[in-house]
């Protein structure tokens, strides 16, 4: 597949069970039981991630996504998927059991009307955040009972990864680590040789490295910022005229989709030129402060009651303590990661949306940052999961890239943080 997903529209593919962990039929049975428990006869699936998840199908027609254009209706003992059938080959459709039906996307409305026609005792479930208003109007005037589900049983199942999904995601993050480390090495070597490398050149190189590692597409546009541009949180237009200079900070935030269609996401800020460059005291101070927050986030105690709000509170306190007020941490500490690069729940932030509990096998990011328009910014991001051990729950990192030793001031870290960091760096890639 072509990683420049805007230029490439291909067939929809079926994810093998060794990556998905469950067949589509097994997922349907589990999910149908969950809907039965809450008494729902019909559920309208408008979230593309839910359709991709329950069907084990993935596409690359939507930029920065592994989903495909579709709608679906879960109706009693079957699920009807509406999409462009030219893209779902017959041999793929034959993989599905009797509970799955495929129809052309333009027949969705007619089919929905037919299902509810003359019915007055159905319970219809929908997600109010994503439902199309025109579709909602098809059943709001019927006598059927309507139930709003902000988080559907499909999403509840999707955000808790099974063992096969976790193993595949770990492999995808290993490939992402390889890309980031190769990208950092490539830049530093070329700067040492005196070559002029622009932010745009660098972003293009990162994309090419993802292709070499077998990526199907990017999970978001590569952020390759240098100098003061590192202060721009979502800097998605790398400048072909801004050349990266030895000694300035570079912020690289990137991710991709591989065979299974699960997103990766990680960020490293580093000193351009590596050991040949000299970091300023301020750069070391800001970098180490963010690193200290990351270390404490990665080592946060997790139990049955822990929420994303709790981790954000700890991380935010560290990153803002005694920090010059020109530096801001103006985003959440993290977000869920799955088929969507921003999966919700979970969230890690200071709002009520982050007060949902974190469970084993959820995947999410820990990514504090500090940014000043006058100076620049630092963000460090690891994607993690929660594992259940005999002694309780703990956070396990899926990202294993090194932090930049040229920017670490060990005097700012306590003994525990230093012990953890040295062990991490020893095992990390880079």
Coordinates of C-alpha atoms in Angstrom, one line a residue:
X1 CA 0.0 0.0 0.0
X2 CA 1.1 3.6 -0.6
X3 CA 1.7 5.4 2.6
X4 CA 0.5 8.7 1.1
X5 CA -3.0 7.5 1.7
X6 CA -4.6 10.5 -0.1
X7 CA -3.4 9.0 -3.4
X8 CA -4.2 5.4 -2.9
X9 CA -7.6 3.7 -2.6
X10 CA -7.5 -0.1 -2.3
X11 CA -9.5 -3.0 -1.4
X12 CA -10.8 -3.7 2.1
X13 CA -8.8 -6.4 3.8
X14 CA -9.7 -9.0 6.5
X15 CA -7.5 -9.2 9.6
X16 CA -6.4 -12.8 10.4
X17 CA -7.3 -14.2 13.8
X18 CA -3.7 -14.3 15.0
X19 CA -3.7 -10.5 15.0
X20 CA -7.4 -9.9 16.0
X21 CA -7.6 -12.6 18.6
X22 CA -11.2 -13.3 17.9
X23 CA -13.1 -14.0 14.6
X24 CA -15.9 -11.6 13.6
X25 CA -18.4 -14.3 14.5
X26 CA -17.0 -14.7 18.0
X27 CA -17.0 -10.9 18.5
X28 CA -20.6 -10.8 17.3
X29 CA -21.8 -13.5 19.8
X30 CA -20.1 -11.7 22.7
X31 CA -21.5 -8.3 21.7
X32 CA -25.0 -9.6 21.0
X33 CA -25.1 -11.0 24.6
X34 CA -24.1 -7.6 25.9
X35 CA -26.8 -5.9 24.0
X36 CA -29.3 -8.5 25.2
X37 CA -28.3 -7.7 28.8
X38 CA -29.3 -4.1 28.3
X39 CA -32.4 -5.0 26.3
X40 CA -31.5 -3.5 22.9
X41 CA -32.9 -5.0 19.7
X42 CA -31.4 -2.6 17.1
X43 CA -28.2 -0.7 17.4
X44 CA -27.0 1.9 14.8
X45 CA -23.3 1.7 14.3
X46 CA -22.1 5.1 13.1
X47 CA -18.5 4.9 14.6
X48 CA -16.2 3.6 11.8
X49 CA -13.8 2.1 14.4
X50 CA -16.6 0.0 15.8
X51 CA -17.5 -1.3 12.4
X52 CA -13.9 -2.1 11.6
X53 CA -13.5 -3.8 15.0
X54 CA -16.5 -6.1 15.0
X55 CA -15.9 -7.1 11.3
X56 CA -12.1 -7.5 11.5
X57 CA -12.1 -5.5 8.2
X58 CA -9.6 -2.7 7.5
X59 CA -9.3 -0.2 4.7
X60 CA -7.0 2.6 3.6
X61 CA -9.4 4.9 1.7
X62 CA -9.6 7.4 4.6
X63 CA -6.4 9.3 5.3
X64 CA -4.8 8.6 8.7
X65 CA -7.2 5.8 9.4
X66 CA -7.5 2.1 9.0
X67 CA -11.3 2.2 8.8
X68 CA -13.4 2.3 5.7
X69 CA -16.6 4.1 4.7
X70 CA -19.4 2.1 6.1
X71 CA -22.5 2.1 8.2
X72 CA -23.9 -0.9 10.1
X73 CA -27.0 -2.0 11.9
X74 CA -27.0 -4.6 14.6
X75 CA -30.5 -6.1 14.4
X76 CA -31.5 -9.0 16.7
X77 CA -29.4 -11.9 15.6
X78 CA -27.5 -10.4 12.7
X79 CA -25.3 -7.4 11.8
X80 CA -25.8 -5.7 8.4
X81 CA -22.7 -3.9 7.1
X82 CA -23.3 -1.3 4.4
X83 CA -20.3 -0.3 2.3
X84 CA -18.9 -0.2 -1.2
X85 CA -19.2 -3.9 -2.1
X86 CA -16.7 -3.6 -5.0
X87 CA -14.0 -3.2 -2.3
X88 CA -15.0 -6.2 -0.2
X89 CA -14.2 -9.2 -2.4
X90 CA -16.5 -12.2 -2.4
X91 CA -13.9 -14.5 -0.9
X92 CA -13.6 -12.1 2.1
X93 CA -17.4 -12.0 2.5
X94 CA -17.5 -15.8 2.5
X95 CA -15.3 -15.7 5.7
X96 CA -18.3 -14.4 7.7
X97 CA -21.0 -16.6 9.3
X98 CA -24.8 -16.4 8.9
X99 CA -25.0 -13.5 11.3
X100 CA -23.3 -11.1 8.9
X101 CA -24.9 -9.5 5.9
X102 CA -23.3 -7.1 3.4
X103 CA -25.3 -4.5 1.4
X104 CA -24.4 -1.5 -0.7
X105 CA -24.0 1.7 1.4
X106 CA -26.8 3.6 -0.5
X107 CA -29.4 1.0 0.7
X108 CA -28.8 1.9 4.4
X109 CA -31.8 4.2 4.8
X110 CA -34.2 2.0 3.0
X111 CA -33.1 -1.0 5.0
X112 CA -33.4 0.9 8.3
X113 CA -36.9 2.0 7.4
X114 CA -37.9 -1.5 6.5
X115 CA -36.6 -2.9 9.8
X116 CA -38.6 -0.5 11.9
X117 CA -41.7 -0.3 9.6
X118 CA -44.8 -1.2 11.5
X119 CA -42.8 -2.0 14.7
X120 CA -43.7 -0.2 17.9
X121 CA -42.1 -2.4 20.6
X122 CA -38.4 -2.4 19.5
X123 CA -35.7 -0.9 21.7
X124 CA -33.3 1.1 19.5
X125 CA -29.9 2.1 20.7
X126 CA -27.6 4.8 19.3
X127 CA -24.7 7.0 20.2
X128 CA -25.9 10.6 20.4
X129 CA -22.4 12.0 19.8
X130 CA -22.0 10.4 16.4
X131 CA -25.5 9.7 15.0
X132 CA -26.5 11.5 11.8
X133 CA -29.5 13.7 12.6
X134 CA -31.3 12.7 9.4
X135 CA -31.0 9.0 10.5
X136 CA -32.1 9.8 14.0
X137 CA -35.3 11.4 12.6
X138 CA -36.2 8.1 10.9
X139 CA -37.0 6.6 14.3
X140 CA -37.6 9.5 16.7
X141 CA -41.2 9.7 15.7
X142 CA -42.0 6.0 16.0
X143 CA -43.4 4.4 19.2
X144 CA -40.2 2.4 19.6
X145 CA -38.1 2.9 22.7
X146 CA -34.9 4.9 22.2
X147 CA -31.8 4.4 24.3
X148 CA -28.7 6.7 24.1
X149 CA -25.4 5.0 24.7
X150 CA -22.4 7.3 25.0
X151 CA -20.1 4.3 25.2
X152 CA -21.6 1.2 23.4
X153 CA -20.8 -2.4 24.4
X154 CA -18.7 -2.6 21.2
X155 CA -16.5 0.3 22.3
X156 CA -16.3 -1.2 25.8
X157 CA -15.0 -4.4 24.3
X158 CA -12.8 -2.7 21.7
X159 CA -10.8 -0.6 24.2
X160 CA -9.8 -3.7 26.3
X161 CA -7.3 -5.4 24.0
X162 CA -7.0 -9.2 24.0
X163 CA -3.6 -11.0 24.1
X164 CA -3.2 -11.3 20.3
X165 CA -4.0 -7.7 19.8
X166 CA -1.5 -6.6 22.5
X167 CA 1.2 -8.8 21.0
X168 CA 0.6 -7.4 17.6
X169 CA 0.5 -3.8 18.9
X170 CA 3.8 -4.4 20.8
X171 CA 5.3 -5.5 17.4
X172 CA 4.0 -2.4 15.7
X173 CA 5.5 -0.2 18.4
X174 CA 8.8 -2.0 18.0
X175 CA 8.7 -1.0 14.3
X176 CA 7.8 2.5 15.2
X177 CA 10.8 2.6 17.7
X178 CA 13.0 1.4 14.8
X179 CA 11.7 4.2 12.5
X180 CA 12.3 6.9 15.2
X181 CA 15.7 5.7 16.0
X182 CA 16.8 5.4 12.4
X183 CA 15.3 8.9 11.8
X184 CA 17.3 10.5 14.7
X185 CA 20.5 8.8 13.6
X186 CA 20.0 9.8 9.9
X187 CA 19.5 13.4 10.8
X188 CA 22.4 13.7 13.2
X189 CA 24.8 12.0 10.7
X190 CA 23.7 14.2 7.8
X191 CA 24.0 17.4 9.9
X192 CA 27.5 16.3 11.0
X193 CA 28.4 16.0 7.3
X194 CA 27.2 19.5 6.7
X195 CA 24.1 18.6 4.6
X196 CA 21.2 21.0 4.7
X197 CA 18.1 19.2 6.0
X198 CA 14.7 21.1 6.2
X199 CA 11.8 20.1 8.4
X200 CA 10.0 18.9 5.2
X201 CA 13.0 16.8 4.2
X202 CA 13.0 15.2 7.7
X203 CA 9.2 14.5 7.7
X204 CA 9.6 12.9 4.2
X205 CA 12.4 10.7 5.5
X206 CA 10.3 9.5 8.4
X207 CA 7.5 8.6 6.0
X208 CA 10.0 6.6 3.8
X209 CA 11.3 4.8 6.9
X210 CA 7.8 3.7 7.8
X211 CA 7.3 2.3 4.3
X212 CA 10.5 0.4 4.8
X213 CA 9.2 -1.1 8.0
X214 CA 6.0 -2.3 6.2
X215 CA 3.5 0.4 7.3
X216 CA 0.2 0.5 5.4
X217 CA -0.3 4.2 6.2
X218 CA 0.3 6.9 8.7
X219 CA -1.9 7.3 11.8
X220 CA -1.5 11.1 11.6
X221 CA 0.6 13.6 9.7
X222 CA 4.3 13.5 10.8
X223 CA 5.1 16.4 13.2
X224 CA 8.8 17.3 12.5
X225 CA 9.4 20.6 14.2
X226 CA 12.7 22.4 15.0
X227 CA 13.8 25.5 17.0
X228 CA 10.8 27.7 18.0
X229 CA 8.4 25.6 15.9
X230 CA 8.7 22.9 18.7
X231 CA 6.3 25.1 20.7
X232 CA 3.5 24.5 18.2
X233 CA 1.6 21.4 19.6
X234 CA 0.1 20.2 16.3
X235 CA 2.7 21.4 13.8
X236 CA 1.6 19.4 10.8
X237 CA 3.1 21.5 8.0
X238 CA 6.9 21.0 8.2
X239 CA 8.6 24.0 6.6
X240 CA 10.7 23.3 3.4
X241 CA 12.5 26.6 4.1
X242 CA 13.3 25.9 7.8
X243 CA 16.6 24.1 7.9
X244 CA 17.5 22.2 11.1
X245 CA 20.6 23.5 12.8
X246 CA 23.0 21.6 15.0
X247 CA 22.3 22.5 18.7
X248 CA 18.6 23.2 18.4
X249 CA 15.8 21.0 19.6
X250 CA 13.8 18.8 17.2
X251 CA 10.4 17.4 18.1
X252 CA 9.4 14.3 16.2
X253 CA 5.8 13.0 16.8
X254 CA 4.7 10.2 14.5
X255 CA 2.9 6.9 14.1
X256 CA 1.6 4.4 11.6
X257 CA -0.7 1.5 10.8
X258 CA 0.7 -1.9 10.1
X259 CA -1.1 -5.1 9.0
X260 CA -3.6 -5.3 11.8
X261 CA -4.7 -1.7 11.4
X262 CA -3.9 -0.6 15.0
X263 CA -2.4 2.9 15.3
X264 CA 1.0 3.7 16.8
X265 CA 1.9 7.1 18.3
X266 CA 5.1 8.3 20.0
X267 CA 7.1 11.5 20.4
X268 CA 10.7 12.2 21.0
X269 CA 12.4 15.6 21.4
X270 CA 16.1 15.6 20.9
X271 CA 19.2 17.7 20.4
X272 CA 20.0 18.1 16.7
X273 CA 23.6 17.0 16.1
X274 CA 23.7 14.6 19.0
X275 CA 26.8 14.4 21.1
X276 CA 28.6 16.9 18.8
X277 CA 26.2 19.6 19.9
X278 CA 26.0 21.5 23.1
X279 CA 22.7 21.7 25.0
X280 CA 21.9 25.0 26.8
X281 CA 21.1 24.8 30.5
X282 CA 17.6 25.9 29.8
X283 CA 17.1 23.1 27.2
X284 CA 18.3 20.5 29.8
X285 CA 16.1 22.0 32.5
X286 CA 12.9 21.9 30.4
X287 CA 13.7 18.5 28.9
X288 CA 14.5 16.9 32.3
X289 CA 11.4 18.4 33.9
X290 CA 9.2 16.8 31.2
X291 CA 11.2 13.6 31.5
X292 CA 10.7 13.5 35.3
X293 CA 6.9 13.8 34.7
X294 CA 7.0 11.0 32.1
X295 CA 8.9 8.7 34.5
X296 CA 6.4 9.4 37.3
X297 CA 3.5 8.8 34.9
X298 CA 5.0 5.5 33.7
X299 CA 5.5 4.4 37.3
X300 CA 2.2 5.6 38.6
X301 CA 0.5 3.3 41.0
X302 CA -2.6 1.7 39.4
X303 CA -5.4 -0.1 41.2
X304 CA -9.1 -0.9 40.6
X305 CA -10.0 2.8 41.2
X306 CA -7.3 4.6 39.2
X307 CA -8.5 7.0 36.5
X308 CA -6.8 9.0 33.7
X309 CA -7.6 12.1 35.8
X310 CA -5.3 10.7 38.6
X311 CA -2.3 10.1 36.3
X312 CA -2.8 13.6 34.7
X313 CA -2.9 15.2 38.2
X314 CA 0.5 13.6 39.2
X315 CA 2.1 14.4 35.8
X316 CA 0.8 18.0 35.7
X317 CA 1.9 18.8 39.2
X318 CA 5.5 17.7 38.4
X319 CA 5.7 19.4 35.0
X320 CA 4.4 22.8 36.2
X321 CA 6.2 22.9 39.6
X322 CA 8.5 26.0 39.8
X323 CA 8.2 26.3 36.0
X324 CA 8.7 29.7 34.4
X325 CA 5.2 31.0 33.6
X326 CA 6.1 31.6 30.0
X327 CA 6.1 27.8 29.6
X328 CA 2.6 26.1 29.4
X329 CA 1.3 22.5 29.5
X330 CA -1.9 23.2 27.6
X331 CA -3.0 19.7 26.6
X332 CA -4.0 16.5 28.3
X333 CA -1.4 14.0 29.6
X334 CA -2.7 11.3 27.2
X335 CA -5.4 9.5 25.2
X336 CA -6.4 6.0 24.3
X337 CA -4.8 4.2 21.3
X338 CA -6.4 1.4 19.2
X339 CA -7.9 1.3 15.8
X340 CA -8.2 5.1 16.2
X341 CA -5.0 6.9 17.2
X342 CA -7.2 8.9 19.6
X343 CA -9.5 6.2 21.2
X344 CA -11.9 7.2 23.9
X345 CA -12.2 6.2 26.6
X346 CA -9.7 6.3 28.2
X347 CA -8.5 9.9 28.5
X348 CA -5.9 11.4 30.7
X349 CA -6.6 15.0 31.4
X350 CA -7.9 17.5 34.0
X351 CA -11.5 17.3 32.9
X352 CA -14.4 15.1 34.0
X353 CA -14.1 13.1 30.8
X354 CA -10.9 11.6 32.3
X355 CA -12.6 10.3 35.4
X356 CA -13.4 6.9 33.9
X357 CA -11.4 4.0 35.4
X358 CA -8.4 2.5 33.7
X359 CA -8.5 -1.2 33.1
X360 CA -5.9 -3.9 32.3
X361 CA -5.2 -4.2 28.6
X362 CA -6.3 -0.7 27.8
X363 CA -3.7 1.2 25.7
X364 CA -3.0 4.9 26.1
X365 CA -0.3 7.5 25.9
X366 CA 1.6 9.4 28.5
X367 CA 2.8 12.6 26.8
X368 CA 3.5 15.7 29.0
X369 CA 5.1 18.7 27.4
X370 CA 6.2 22.3 28.1
X371 CA 5.9 25.0 25.5
X372 CA 7.0 28.6 25.2
X373 CA 6.3 30.7 22.1
X374 CA 9.5 32.6 22.6
X375 CA 11.7 29.6 23.2
X376 CA 10.2 26.3 21.8
X377 CA 8.9 23.2 23.4
X378 CA 9.6 19.7 24.6
X379 CA 7.2 16.7 24.5
X380 CA 8.0 13.1 25.3
X381 CA 5.4 10.4 24.6
X382 CA 5.3 6.7 25.4
X383 CA 2.3 4.5 24.6
X384 CA 1.6 2.1 27.4
X385 CA -0.8 -0.6 28.6
X386 CA -1.8 -1.8 32.1
X387 CA -1.0 -5.4 33.0
X388 CA -2.3 -7.5 35.8
X389 CA 0.4 -9.2 37.9
X390 CA 0.3 -11.4 41.0
X391 CA 1.1 -8.3 43.0
X392 CA -1.5 -6.1 41.4
X393 CA -1.8 -3.9 38.3
X394 CA 1.1 -1.9 36.8
X395 CA 1.8 0.2 33.7
X396 CA 3.9 -1.5 31.0
X397 CA 5.4 0.7 28.2
X398 CA 4.9 -0.4 24.6
X399 CA 7.3 2.3 23.4
X400 CA 10.9 1.5 24.0
X401 CA 12.9 4.3 22.4
X402 CA 15.7 5.9 24.4
X403 CA 15.5 9.4 25.9
X404 CA 18.2 11.9 24.8
X405 CA 21.2 11.6 27.2
X406 CA 22.5 15.0 25.8
X407 CA 19.5 16.7 27.4
X408 CA 19.2 15.0 30.8
X409 CA 20.3 16.8 33.9
X410 CA 20.6 13.9 36.4
X411 CA 20.9 16.4 39.3
X412 CA 17.2 17.2 38.8
X413 CA 16.1 13.6 39.3
X414 CA 15.9 11.7 42.6
X415 CA 17.5 8.4 43.3
X416 CA 14.5 6.3 42.4
X417 CA 14.0 8.1 39.1
X418 CA 17.7 7.7 38.2
X419 CA 17.6 3.9 38.9
X420 CA 14.5 3.5 36.8
X421 CA 15.8 5.7 34.0
X422 CA 19.2 3.9 33.8
X423 CA 17.4 0.5 33.6
X424 CA 15.0 1.8 30.9
X425 CA 17.9 3.3 28.8
X426 CA 19.9 0.1 29.1
X427 CA 17.0 -1.9 27.6
X428 CA 15.7 0.7 25.2
X429 CA 16.3 1.0 21.5
X430 CA 18.7 3.7 20.2

